[in-house]
C-alpha positions as semicolon CSV with decimal commas, in nm:
position;residue;x (nm);y (nm);z (nm)
1;M;-2,186;-1,330;-0,884
2;S;-1,865;-1,132;-0,932
3;P;-1,524;-1,295;-0,889
4;R;-1,346;-1,225;-0,563
5;R;-1,076;-0,957;-0,565
6;N;-0,784;-1,064;-0,340
7;R;-0,587;-0,742;-0,337
8;P;-0,706;-0,399;-0,230
9;R;-0,769;-0,135;-0,492
10;R;-0,514;0,144;-0,507
11;P;-0,648;0,499;-0,530
12;A;-0,626;0,633;-0,884
13;G;-0,372;0,906;-0,803
14;E;-0,139;0,691;-0,594
15;P;0,171;0,584;-0,788
16;R;0,264;0,220;-0,792
17;P;0,596;0,146;-0,615
18;E;0,866;0,063;-0,866
19;L;0,977;-0,301;-0,853
20;T;1,351;-0,294;-0,911
21;D;1,593;-0,588;-0,906
22;E;1,734;-0,463;-0,574
23;R;1,389;-0,440;-0,412
24;T;1,303;-0,789;-0,534
25;R;1,627;-0,931;-0,394
26;R;1,607;-0,752;-0,057
27;G;1,235;-0,801;0,006
28;V;0,977;-0,581;0,180
29;E;1,091;-0,422;0,507
30;G;0,907;-0,276;0,807
31;V;0,908;-0,239;1,188
32;Q;0,705;-0,477;1,406
33;Q;0,627;-0,441;1,776
34;W;0,655;-0,757;1,990
35;Q;0,668;-0,830;2,364
36;D;1,046;-0,814;2,361
37;G;1,071;-0,483;2,173
38;E;1,066;-0,346;1,821
39;W;1,214;-0,548;1,536
40;M;1,301;-0,461;1,180
41;V;1,148;-0,737;0,972
42;R;1,214;-0,806;0,606
43;S;1,014;-1,059;0,405
44;I;1,232;-1,253;0,163
45;F;1,059;-1,388;-0,146
46;G;1,123;-1,747;-0,248
47;G;1,305;-1,649;-0,566
48;A;1,542;-1,425;-0,370
49;A;1,632;-1,690;-0,110
50;T;1,956;-1,842;-0,238
51;K;2,127;-1,979;0,076
52;T;2,043;-2,227;0,351
53;Y;1,975;-2,086;0,699
54;R;1,881;-2,235;1,036
55;C;1,551;-2,106;1,182
56;P;1,589;-2,020;1,554
57;G;1,220;-2,096;1,614
58;C;1,216;-2,462;1,509
59;V;1,590;-2,526;1,462
60;Q;1,518;-2,663;1,112
61;E;1,680;-2,556;0,786
62;I;1,533;-2,289;0,562
63;R;1,625;-2,420;0,218
64;P;1,703;-2,206;-0,088
65;G;1,387;-2,103;-0,272
66;V;1,172;-2,093;0,043
67;A;1,013;-1,759;0,133
68;H;1,099;-1,653;0,489
69;V;1,154;-1,356;0,724
70;V;1,474;-1,184;0,838
71;A;1,450;-0,999;1,172
72;W;1,690;-0,787;1,380
73;P;1,648;-0,536;1,668
74;S;1,538;-0,195;1,540
75;D;1,666;0,011;1,831
76;G;2,032;-0,017;1,732
77;R;2,114;-0,272;2,006
78;G;2,287;-0,496;1,761
79;D;2,468;-0,497;1,433
80;E;2,449;-0,695;1,110
81;T;2,540;-1,019;1,290
82;D;2,214;-0,999;1,493
83;R;1,999;-1,070;1,186
84;R;1,815;-1,400;1,209
85;H;1,634;-1,586;0,932
86;W;1,300;-1,734;1,045
87;H;1,029;-1,941;0,879
88;T;0,733;-1,704;0,846
89;G;0,512;-1,925;1,065
90;C;0,780;-1,959;1,332
91;W;0,822;-1,580;1,346
92;R;0,448;-1,527;1,391
93;A;0,422;-1,797;1,658
94;R;0,733;-1,708;1,858
95;D;0,536;-1,551;2,146
96;R;0,327;-1,867;2,185
97;R;0,605;-2,123;2,205
98;G;0,903;-2,182;2,430
99;P;1,263;-2,176;2,314
100;A;1,362;-2,466;2,093
101;T;1,595;-2,722;2,245
102;E;1,850;-2,869;2,011
103;R;1,905;-3,239;2,083
104;S;2,133;-3,494;1,931
105;R;1,978;-3,769;1,722
106;N;1,996;-4,035;1,994
107;A;1,898;-3,810;2,290
108;P;1,576;-3,899;2,474
109;R;1,284;-3,689;2,351
110;Y;1,115;-3,644;2,689
111;G;1,248;-3,640;3,041
């Protein structure tokens, strides 16, 4: 039995994209369509994540060194301040969950 190949084969004539320091730091970018519109989404690799952010999906911290996603509206509705850093799982599940409620430590959980 042959070993499994996890990545697709690239056609022989297709050049490999150059991996520069800037591309590694900024991540891979693309447009995604969701129920609330189109979003520019950039995947940030763990090695490029150097600051702590607060995920709007779960209201937990995204620590330095953790791979995550940065998203902002692609239609020009906003500016640079509209970028939000999300855990990758929270970004994928955002249509299936309600908005997160931030509670104080001693607030009742239900009711």
